[in-house]
Coordinates of C-alpha atoms and ligand atoms in Angstrom, one line a residue:
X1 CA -25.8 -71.7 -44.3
X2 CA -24.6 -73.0 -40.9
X3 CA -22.3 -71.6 -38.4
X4 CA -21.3 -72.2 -34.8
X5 CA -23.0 -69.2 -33.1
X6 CA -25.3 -67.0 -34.6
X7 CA -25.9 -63.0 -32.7
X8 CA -29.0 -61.3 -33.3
X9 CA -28.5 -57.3 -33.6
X10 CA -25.5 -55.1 -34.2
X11 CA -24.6 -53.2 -31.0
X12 CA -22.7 -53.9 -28.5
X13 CA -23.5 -56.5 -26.8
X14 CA -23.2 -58.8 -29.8
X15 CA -20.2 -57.3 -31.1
X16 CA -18.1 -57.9 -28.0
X17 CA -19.6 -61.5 -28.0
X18 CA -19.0 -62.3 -31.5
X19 CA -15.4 -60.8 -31.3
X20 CA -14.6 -62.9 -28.5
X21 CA -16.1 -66.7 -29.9
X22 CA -14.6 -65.4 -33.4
X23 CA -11.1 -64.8 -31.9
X24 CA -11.5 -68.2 -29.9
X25 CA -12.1 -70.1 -33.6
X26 CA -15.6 -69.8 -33.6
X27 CA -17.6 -69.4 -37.0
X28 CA -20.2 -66.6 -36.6
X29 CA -22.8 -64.6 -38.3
X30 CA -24.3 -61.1 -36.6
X31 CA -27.6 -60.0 -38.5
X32 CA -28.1 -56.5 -38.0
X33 CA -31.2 -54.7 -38.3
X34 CA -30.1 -51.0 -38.2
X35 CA -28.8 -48.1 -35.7
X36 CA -28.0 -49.3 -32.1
X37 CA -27.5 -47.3 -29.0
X38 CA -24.1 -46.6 -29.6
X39 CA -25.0 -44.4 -32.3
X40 CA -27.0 -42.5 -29.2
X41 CA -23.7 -43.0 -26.9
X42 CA -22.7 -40.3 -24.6
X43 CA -19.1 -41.7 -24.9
X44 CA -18.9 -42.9 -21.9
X45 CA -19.7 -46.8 -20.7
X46 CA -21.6 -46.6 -17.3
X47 CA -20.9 -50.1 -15.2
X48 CA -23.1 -48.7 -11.9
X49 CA -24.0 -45.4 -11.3
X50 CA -26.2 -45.9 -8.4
X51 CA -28.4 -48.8 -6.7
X52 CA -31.7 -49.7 -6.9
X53 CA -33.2 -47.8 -4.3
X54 CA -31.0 -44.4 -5.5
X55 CA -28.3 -44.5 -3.2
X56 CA -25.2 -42.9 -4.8
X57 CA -22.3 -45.4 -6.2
X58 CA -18.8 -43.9 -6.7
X59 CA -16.8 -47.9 -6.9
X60 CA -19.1 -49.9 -8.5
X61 CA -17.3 -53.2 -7.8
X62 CA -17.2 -52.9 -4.9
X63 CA -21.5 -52.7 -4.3
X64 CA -22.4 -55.4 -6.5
X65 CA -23.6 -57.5 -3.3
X66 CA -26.0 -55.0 -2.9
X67 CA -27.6 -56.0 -6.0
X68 CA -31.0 -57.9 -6.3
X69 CA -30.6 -62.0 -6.8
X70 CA -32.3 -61.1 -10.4
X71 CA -29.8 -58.6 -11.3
X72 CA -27.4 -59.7 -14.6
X73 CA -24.4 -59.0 -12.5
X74 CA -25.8 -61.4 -9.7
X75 CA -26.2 -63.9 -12.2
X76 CA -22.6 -63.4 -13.4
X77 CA -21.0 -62.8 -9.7
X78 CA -19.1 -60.4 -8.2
X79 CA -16.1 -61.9 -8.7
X80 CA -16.6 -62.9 -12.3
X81 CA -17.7 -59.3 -12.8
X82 CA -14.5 -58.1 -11.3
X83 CA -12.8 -60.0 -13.9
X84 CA -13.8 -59.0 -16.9
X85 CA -13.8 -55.6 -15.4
X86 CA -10.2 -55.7 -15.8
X87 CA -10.0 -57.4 -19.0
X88 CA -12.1 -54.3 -20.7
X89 CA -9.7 -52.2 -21.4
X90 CA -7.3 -54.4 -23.1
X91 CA -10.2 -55.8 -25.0
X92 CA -11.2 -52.6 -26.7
X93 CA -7.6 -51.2 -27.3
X94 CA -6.9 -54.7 -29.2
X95 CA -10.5 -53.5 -31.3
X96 CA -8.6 -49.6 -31.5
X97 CA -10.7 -48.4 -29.1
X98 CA -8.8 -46.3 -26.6
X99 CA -11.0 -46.5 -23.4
X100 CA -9.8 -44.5 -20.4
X101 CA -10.8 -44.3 -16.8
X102 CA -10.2 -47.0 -13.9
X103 CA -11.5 -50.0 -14.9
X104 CA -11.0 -52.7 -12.1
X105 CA -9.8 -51.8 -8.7
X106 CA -12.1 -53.9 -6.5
X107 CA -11.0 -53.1 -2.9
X108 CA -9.6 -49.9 -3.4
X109 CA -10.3 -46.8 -1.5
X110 CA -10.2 -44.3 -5.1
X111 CA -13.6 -44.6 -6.4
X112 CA -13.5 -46.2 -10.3
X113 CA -16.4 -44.0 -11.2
X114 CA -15.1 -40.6 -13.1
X115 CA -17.2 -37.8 -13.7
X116 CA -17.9 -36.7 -17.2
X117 CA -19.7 -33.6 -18.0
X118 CA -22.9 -33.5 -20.3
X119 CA -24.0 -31.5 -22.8
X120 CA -26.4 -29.8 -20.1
X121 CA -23.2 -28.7 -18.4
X122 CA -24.4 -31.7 -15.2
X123 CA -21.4 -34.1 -14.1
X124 CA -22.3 -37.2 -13.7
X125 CA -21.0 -40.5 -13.0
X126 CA -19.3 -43.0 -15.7
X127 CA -16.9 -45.8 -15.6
X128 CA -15.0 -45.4 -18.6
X129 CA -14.6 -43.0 -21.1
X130 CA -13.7 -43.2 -25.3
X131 CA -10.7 -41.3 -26.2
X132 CA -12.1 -37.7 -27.1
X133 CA -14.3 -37.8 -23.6
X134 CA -13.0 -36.2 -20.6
X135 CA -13.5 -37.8 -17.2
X136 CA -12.6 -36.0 -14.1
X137 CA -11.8 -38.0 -11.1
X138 CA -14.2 -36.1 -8.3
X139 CA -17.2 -34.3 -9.3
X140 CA -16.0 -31.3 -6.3
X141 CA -12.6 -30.7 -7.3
X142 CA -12.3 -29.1 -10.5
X143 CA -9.0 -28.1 -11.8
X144 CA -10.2 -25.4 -14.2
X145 CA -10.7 -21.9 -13.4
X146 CA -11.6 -20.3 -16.9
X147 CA -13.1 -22.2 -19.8
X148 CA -13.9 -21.0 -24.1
X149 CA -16.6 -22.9 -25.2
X150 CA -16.6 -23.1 -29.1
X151 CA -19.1 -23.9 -31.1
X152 CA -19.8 -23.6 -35.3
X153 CA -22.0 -21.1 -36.3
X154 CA -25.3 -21.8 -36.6
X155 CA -24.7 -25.6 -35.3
X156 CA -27.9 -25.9 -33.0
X157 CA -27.1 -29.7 -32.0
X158 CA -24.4 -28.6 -29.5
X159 CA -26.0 -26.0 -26.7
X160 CA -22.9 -23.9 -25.7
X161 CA -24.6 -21.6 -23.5
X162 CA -26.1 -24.7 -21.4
X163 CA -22.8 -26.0 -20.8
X164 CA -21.4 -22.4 -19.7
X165 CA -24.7 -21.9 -17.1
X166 CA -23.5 -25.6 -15.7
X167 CA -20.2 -24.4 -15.4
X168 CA -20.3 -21.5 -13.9
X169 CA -22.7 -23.0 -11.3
X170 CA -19.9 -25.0 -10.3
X171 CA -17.6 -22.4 -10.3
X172 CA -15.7 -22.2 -13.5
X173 CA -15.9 -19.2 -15.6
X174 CA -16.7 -19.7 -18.8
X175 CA -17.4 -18.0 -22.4
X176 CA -18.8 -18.7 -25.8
X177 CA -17.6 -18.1 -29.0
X178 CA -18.6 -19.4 -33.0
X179 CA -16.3 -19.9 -35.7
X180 CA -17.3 -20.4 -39.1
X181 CA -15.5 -22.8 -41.5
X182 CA -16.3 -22.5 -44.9
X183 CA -16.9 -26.0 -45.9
X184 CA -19.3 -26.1 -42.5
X185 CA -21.3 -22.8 -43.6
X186 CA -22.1 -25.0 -47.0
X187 CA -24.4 -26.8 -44.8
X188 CA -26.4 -24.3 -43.4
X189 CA -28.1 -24.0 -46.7
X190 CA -30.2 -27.2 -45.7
X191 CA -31.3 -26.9 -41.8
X192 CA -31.2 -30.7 -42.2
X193 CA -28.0 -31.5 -43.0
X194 CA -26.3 -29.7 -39.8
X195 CA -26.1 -32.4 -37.9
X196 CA -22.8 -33.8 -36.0
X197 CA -22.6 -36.5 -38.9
X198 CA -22.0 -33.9 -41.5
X199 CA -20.3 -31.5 -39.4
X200 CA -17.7 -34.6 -38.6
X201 CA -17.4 -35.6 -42.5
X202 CA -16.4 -32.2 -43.3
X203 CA -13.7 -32.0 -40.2
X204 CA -11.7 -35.2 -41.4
X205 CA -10.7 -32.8 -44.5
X206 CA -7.1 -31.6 -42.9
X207 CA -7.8 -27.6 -43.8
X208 CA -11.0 -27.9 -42.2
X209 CA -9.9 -29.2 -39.0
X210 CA -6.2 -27.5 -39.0
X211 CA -8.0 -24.3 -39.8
X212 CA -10.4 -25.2 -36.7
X213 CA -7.7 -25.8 -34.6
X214 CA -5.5 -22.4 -35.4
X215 CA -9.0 -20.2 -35.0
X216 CA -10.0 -22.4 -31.3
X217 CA -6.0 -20.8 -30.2
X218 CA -6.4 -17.8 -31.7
X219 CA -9.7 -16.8 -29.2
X220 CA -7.8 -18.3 -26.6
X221 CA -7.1 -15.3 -23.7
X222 CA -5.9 -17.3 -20.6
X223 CA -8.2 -19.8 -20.3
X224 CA -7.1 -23.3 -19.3
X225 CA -9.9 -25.4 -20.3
X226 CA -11.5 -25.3 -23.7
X227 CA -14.2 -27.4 -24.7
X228 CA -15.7 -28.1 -28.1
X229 CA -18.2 -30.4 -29.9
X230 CA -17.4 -34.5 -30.3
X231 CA -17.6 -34.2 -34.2
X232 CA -13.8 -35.1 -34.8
X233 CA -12.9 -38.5 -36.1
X234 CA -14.5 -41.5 -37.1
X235 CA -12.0 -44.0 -38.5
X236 CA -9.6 -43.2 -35.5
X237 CA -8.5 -40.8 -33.2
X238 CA -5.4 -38.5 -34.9
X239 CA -7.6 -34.9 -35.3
X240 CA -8.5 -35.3 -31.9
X241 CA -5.1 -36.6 -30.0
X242 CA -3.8 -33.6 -33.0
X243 CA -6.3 -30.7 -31.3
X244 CA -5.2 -31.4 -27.8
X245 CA -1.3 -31.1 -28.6
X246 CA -2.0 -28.1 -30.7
X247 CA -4.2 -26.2 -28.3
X248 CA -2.3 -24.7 -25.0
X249 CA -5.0 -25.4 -22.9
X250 CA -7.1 -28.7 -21.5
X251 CA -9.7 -29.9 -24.3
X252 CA -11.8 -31.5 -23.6
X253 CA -14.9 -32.5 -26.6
X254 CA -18.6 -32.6 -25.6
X255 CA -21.0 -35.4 -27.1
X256 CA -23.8 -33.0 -29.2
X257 CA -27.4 -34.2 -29.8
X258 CA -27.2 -37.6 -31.8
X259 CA -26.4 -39.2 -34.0
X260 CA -22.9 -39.6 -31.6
X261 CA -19.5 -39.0 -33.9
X262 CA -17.4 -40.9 -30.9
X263 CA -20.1 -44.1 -30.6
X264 CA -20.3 -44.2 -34.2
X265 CA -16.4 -44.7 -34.4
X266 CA -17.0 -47.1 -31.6
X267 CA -19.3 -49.7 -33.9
X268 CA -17.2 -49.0 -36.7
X269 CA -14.3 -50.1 -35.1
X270 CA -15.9 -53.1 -33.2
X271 CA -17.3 -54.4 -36.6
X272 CA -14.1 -54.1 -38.1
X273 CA -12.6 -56.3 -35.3
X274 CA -15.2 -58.9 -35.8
X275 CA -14.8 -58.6 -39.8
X276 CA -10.9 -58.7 -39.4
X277 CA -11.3 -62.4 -37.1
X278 CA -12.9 -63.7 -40.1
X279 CA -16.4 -62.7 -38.7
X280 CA -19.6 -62.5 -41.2
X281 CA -21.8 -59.5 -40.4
X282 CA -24.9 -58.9 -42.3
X283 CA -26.1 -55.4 -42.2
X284 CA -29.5 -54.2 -42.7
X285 CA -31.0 -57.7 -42.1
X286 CA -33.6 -58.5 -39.7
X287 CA -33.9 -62.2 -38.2
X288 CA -37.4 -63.6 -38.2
X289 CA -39.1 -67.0 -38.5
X290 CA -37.2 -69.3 -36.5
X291 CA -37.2 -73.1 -36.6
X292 CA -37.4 -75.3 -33.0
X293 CA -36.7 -78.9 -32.7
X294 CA -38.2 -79.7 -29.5
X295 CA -36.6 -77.0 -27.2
X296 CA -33.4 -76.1 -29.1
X297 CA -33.5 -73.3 -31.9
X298 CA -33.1 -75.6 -35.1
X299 CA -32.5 -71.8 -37.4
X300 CA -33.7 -68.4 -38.3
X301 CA -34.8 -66.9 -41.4
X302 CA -34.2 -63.0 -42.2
X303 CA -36.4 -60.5 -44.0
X304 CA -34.0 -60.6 -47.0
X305 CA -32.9 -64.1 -47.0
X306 CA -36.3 -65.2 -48.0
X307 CA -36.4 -68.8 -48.0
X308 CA -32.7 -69.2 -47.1
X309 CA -32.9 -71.3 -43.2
X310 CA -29.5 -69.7 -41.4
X311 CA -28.7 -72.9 -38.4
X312 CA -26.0 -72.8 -35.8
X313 CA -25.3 -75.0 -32.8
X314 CA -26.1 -71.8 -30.6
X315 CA -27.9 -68.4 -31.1
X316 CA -27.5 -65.1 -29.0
X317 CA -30.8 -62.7 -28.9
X318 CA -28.5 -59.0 -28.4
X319 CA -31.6 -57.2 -30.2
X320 CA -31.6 -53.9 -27.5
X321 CA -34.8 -54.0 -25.4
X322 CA -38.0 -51.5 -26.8
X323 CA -35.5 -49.0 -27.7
X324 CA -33.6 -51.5 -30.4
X325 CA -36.6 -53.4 -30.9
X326 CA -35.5 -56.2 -29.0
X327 CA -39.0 -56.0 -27.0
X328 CA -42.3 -54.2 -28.7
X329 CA -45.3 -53.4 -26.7
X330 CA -48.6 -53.4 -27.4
X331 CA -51.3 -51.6 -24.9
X332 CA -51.2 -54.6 -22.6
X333 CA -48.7 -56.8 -23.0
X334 CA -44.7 -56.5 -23.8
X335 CA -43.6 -59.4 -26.1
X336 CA -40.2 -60.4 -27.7
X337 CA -40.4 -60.8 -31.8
X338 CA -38.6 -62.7 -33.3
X339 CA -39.1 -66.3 -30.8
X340 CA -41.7 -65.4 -28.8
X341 CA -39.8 -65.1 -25.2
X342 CA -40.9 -65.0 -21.9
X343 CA -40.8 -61.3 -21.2
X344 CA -40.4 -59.2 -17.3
X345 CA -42.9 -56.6 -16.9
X346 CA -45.5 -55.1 -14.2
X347 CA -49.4 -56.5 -15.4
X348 CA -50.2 -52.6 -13.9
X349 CA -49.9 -50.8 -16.9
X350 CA -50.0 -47.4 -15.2
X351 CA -46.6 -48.7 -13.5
X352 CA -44.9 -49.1 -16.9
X353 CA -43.7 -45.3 -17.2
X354 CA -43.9 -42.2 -14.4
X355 CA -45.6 -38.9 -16.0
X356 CA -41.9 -37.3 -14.2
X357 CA -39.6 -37.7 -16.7
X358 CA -36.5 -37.6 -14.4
X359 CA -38.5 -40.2 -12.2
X360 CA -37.7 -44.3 -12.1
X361 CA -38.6 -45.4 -15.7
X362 CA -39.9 -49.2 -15.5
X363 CA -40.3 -49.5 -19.3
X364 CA -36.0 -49.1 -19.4
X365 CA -36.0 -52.1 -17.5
X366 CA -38.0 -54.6 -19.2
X367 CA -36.2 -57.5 -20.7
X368 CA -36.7 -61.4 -21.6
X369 CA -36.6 -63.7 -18.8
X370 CA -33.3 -65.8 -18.6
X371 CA -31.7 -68.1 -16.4
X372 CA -28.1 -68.1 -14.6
X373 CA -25.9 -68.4 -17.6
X374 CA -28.6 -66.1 -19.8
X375 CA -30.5 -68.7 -21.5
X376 CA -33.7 -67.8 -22.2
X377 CA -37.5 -68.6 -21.2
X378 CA -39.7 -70.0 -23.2
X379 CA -43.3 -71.2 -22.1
X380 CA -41.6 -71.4 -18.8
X381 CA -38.5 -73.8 -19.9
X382 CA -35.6 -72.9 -20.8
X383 CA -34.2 -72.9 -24.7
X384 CA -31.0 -75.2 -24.5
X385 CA -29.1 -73.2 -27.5
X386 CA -30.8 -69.9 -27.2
X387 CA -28.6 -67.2 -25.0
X388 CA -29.7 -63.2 -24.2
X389 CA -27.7 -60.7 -24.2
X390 CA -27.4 -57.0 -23.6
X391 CA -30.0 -54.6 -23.3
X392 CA -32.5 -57.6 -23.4
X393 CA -31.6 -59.1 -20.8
X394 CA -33.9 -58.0 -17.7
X395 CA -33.7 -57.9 -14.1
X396 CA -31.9 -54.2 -14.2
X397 CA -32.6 -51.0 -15.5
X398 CA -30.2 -49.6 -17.0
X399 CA -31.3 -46.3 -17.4
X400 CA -31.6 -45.9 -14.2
X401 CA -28.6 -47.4 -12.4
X402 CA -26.5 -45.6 -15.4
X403 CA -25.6 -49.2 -15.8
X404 CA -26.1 -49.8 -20.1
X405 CA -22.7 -50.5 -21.5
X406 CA -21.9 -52.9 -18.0
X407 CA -24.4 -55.1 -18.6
X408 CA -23.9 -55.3 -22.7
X409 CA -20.5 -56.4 -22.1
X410 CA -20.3 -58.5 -19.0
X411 CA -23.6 -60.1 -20.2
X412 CA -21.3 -60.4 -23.9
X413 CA -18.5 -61.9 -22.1
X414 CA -20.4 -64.7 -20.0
X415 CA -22.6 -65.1 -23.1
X416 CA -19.3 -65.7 -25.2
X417 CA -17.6 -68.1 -22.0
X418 CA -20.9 -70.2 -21.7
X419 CA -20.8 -71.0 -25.4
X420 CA -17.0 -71.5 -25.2
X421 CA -17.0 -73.5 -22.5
X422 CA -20.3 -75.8 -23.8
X423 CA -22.5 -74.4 -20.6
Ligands
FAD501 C1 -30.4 -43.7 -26.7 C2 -29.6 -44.5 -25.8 C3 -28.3 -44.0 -25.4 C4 -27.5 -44.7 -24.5 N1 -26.3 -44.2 -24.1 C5 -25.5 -44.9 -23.3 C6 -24.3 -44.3 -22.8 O1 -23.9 -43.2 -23.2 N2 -23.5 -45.1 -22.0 C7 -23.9 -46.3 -21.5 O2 -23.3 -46.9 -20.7 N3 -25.1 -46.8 -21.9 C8 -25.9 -46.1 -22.8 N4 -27.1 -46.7 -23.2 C9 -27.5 -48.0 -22.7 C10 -27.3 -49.0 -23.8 O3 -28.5 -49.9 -23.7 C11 -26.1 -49.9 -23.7 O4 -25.0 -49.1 -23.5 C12 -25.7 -50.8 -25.0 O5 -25.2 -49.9 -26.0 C13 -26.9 -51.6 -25.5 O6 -26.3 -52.4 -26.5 P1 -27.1 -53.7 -27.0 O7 -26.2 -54.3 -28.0 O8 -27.6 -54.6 -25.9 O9 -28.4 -53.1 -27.7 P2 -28.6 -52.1 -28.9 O10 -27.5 -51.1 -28.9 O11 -30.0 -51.5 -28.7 O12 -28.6 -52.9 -30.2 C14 -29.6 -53.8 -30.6 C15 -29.4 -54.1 -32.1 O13 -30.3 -55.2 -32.4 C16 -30.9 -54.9 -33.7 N5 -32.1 -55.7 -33.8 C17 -33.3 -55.7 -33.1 N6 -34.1 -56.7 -33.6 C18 -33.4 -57.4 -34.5 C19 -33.7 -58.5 -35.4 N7 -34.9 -59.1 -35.3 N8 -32.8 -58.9 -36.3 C20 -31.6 -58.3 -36.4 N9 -31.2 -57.2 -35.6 C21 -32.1 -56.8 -34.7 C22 -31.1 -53.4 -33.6 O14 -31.3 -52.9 -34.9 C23 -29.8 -52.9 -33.0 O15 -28.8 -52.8 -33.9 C24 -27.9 -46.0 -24.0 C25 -29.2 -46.5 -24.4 C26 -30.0 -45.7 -25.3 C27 -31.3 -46.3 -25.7

């Protein structure tokens, strides 16, 4: 089977690529192993949340010089970053997903990076936000003074009372109250099966999440800010956009322990873009065994293809890093599967993780070695068809910087331009 560009892995990074060579005529193909990190997302999209040596960012565009040579969005450029800053939004609404937040405003004076509150009741910065995810525009002025936190009985994956401590720390009075929903308490009968997934599958029934919605105003006594769960919604957005009209208060819907009801909706939404631009996506499929003639990817095989060689004129490696099993690890050395990379990481192995788990994590930043326009290494040359993108691209970390969904999609985009352009 042949086809003009094929993407390795199913998260973001390859989506927004493939969407963007499929909508440009391309023919592609995205194998997809299994979960991806949106299904961890906090439903916000970090672009940079601070620099390399800690300092604080609140506009992100407008410290990207300070950025290491190495750094994806030095390889990119400023300027090009700034660009497809400004393109994100409209990219996503065209997909139906409703990002909010300030996306581009290089030069300006009003800092792009929102706030967004976590489920340990912490602000902390983001760039843009999905629909259900509140971001406040300055982590010290908060216009609430009294806030209901509701939770489902007996759902243990959302911590109410840690989100009330962080508020009132910061000066909002808050409460917590449970409300039981029939349908909801059916689940209780198997600990494992209260989890946001199966909480959200029962709240897209309309009784279940009108009934939620008349009990949340009904313990309402003054307060102007009342926050709940993120397990509403994950074809679209009505039950949510339905809670805030009905509720006479702010409300504002906290991500719970994964899996994550608003990233969910996210890839489902993505891969329905991709699908609907004539886009072949082959879930649960893992990519193995390629095929090099001289230094050009000639095709892949995949673990349920057998036999079957899958060719294209280029291929894009968007497998995550150790986290999507983009990168595995052995005791000594840190190795890309499926070709065989060039891989970034210290020799030290004591310097690979810090025993503080707050600290500078060096295993979040490991990635394949690539050069300007995200080719990557192999045996010290470059692959002439083979592109990274994503989380395994290195030179960053992510984790760190609060950078993750930045670097998936400007890496996508350049990734998607390169090809287009025939760099
Ligand atoms: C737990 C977690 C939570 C995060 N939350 C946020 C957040 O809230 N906001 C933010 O900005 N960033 C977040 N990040 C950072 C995140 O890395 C990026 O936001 C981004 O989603 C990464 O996308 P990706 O497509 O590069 O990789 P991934 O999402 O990791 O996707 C890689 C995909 O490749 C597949 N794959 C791997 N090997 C193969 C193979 N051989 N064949 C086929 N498929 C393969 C995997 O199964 C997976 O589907 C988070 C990261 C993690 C790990």
């Amino acid at each position: 089977m042949r086809f003009d560009t094929i993407l390795i892995g199913g998260g973001l990074a390859s989506l927004v690529c493939g969407i963007k060579l499929q909508r440009a005529g391309q023919k592609c193909l995205i194998v997809s192993a299994g979960q991806n990190a949106l299904h961890f997302s906090s439903g916000t999209f970090g672009l940079l949340g601070r620099l390399p040596d800690g300092t604080a960012v609140s506009n992100p565009l407008e410290e990207l010089g300070k950025l290491p040579g190495t750094h994806p969005y030095s390889k990119i450029g400023p300027v090009k970053v700034s660009e497809y800053a400004a393109e994100v939004k409209d990219f996503f609404n065209s997909c139906g997903v409703r990002l909010h937040g300030v996306a581009a405003q290089e030069g300006s004076e009003v800092s792009p990076n929102g706030y967004r509150l976590t489920p340990m009741g912490v602000l902390q910065p983001s760039w843009l936000a999905m629909e259900d995810v509140t971001l406040l525009p300055s982590k010290d002025e908060l216009k609430w003074r009294k806030a209901l936190i509701v939770n489902f009985y007996g759902f243990l994956d959302f911590n109410a009372s840690f989100i009330a401590e962080g508020l009132w720390k910061i000066g909002v009075e808050s409460r917590v109250e449970t409300v039981k929903i029939e349908d909801v308490e059916t689940l209780r009968k198997n600990p494992a099966d209260m989890r946001s997934v199966g909480v959200a599958r029962l709240m897209a029934k309309e009784k279940n999440w009108k009934d939620f919605g008349g009990m949340v105003r009904g313990l309402l006594s003054g307060e102007d800010l009342v926050i709940v769960p993120a397990v509403f919604g994950f074809g679209d957005q009505v039950i949510v956009e339905w809670l805030r009209e009905m509720i006479p208060a702010d409300v504002m819907f906290i991500g719970t322990m994964p899996p994550s009801v608003p990233g969910i909706r996210t890839q489902i939404l993505l891969k329905k873009a991709f699908e609907s631009a004539g886009g072949t996506f082959l879930p649960g499929d893992t990519a193995l065994d390629p095929l090099f003639s001289g230094t050009s990817v000639a095709g892949i095989h995949t673990a349920n293809l057998g036999s079957i060689v899958l060719s294209a004129d280029r291929y894009v490696l968007a497998s995550g890093n150790l986290f999507g099993k983009g990168l595995e690890a052995t005791p000594n050395r840190v190795y890309e599967p499926v070709f065989g990379l060039d891989t970034d990481f210290p020799a030290d192995r004591s310097k690979w993780c810090d025993p503080d788990f707050f600290a500078l994590q060096e295993f979040a930043g490991f990635g394949v070695l690539c050069d300007d326009s995200f080719k990557a290494f192999k045996d010290g040359r470059t692959v002439d068809n083979l592109y990274v993108a994503g989380a395994e691209v290195g030179g960053c970390n992510p984790l760190y910087e609060g950078s993750g969904a930045g670097v998936s999609i400007m890496t996508a985009m350049s990734v998607a331009d390169s090809i287009l352009h025939g760099n």
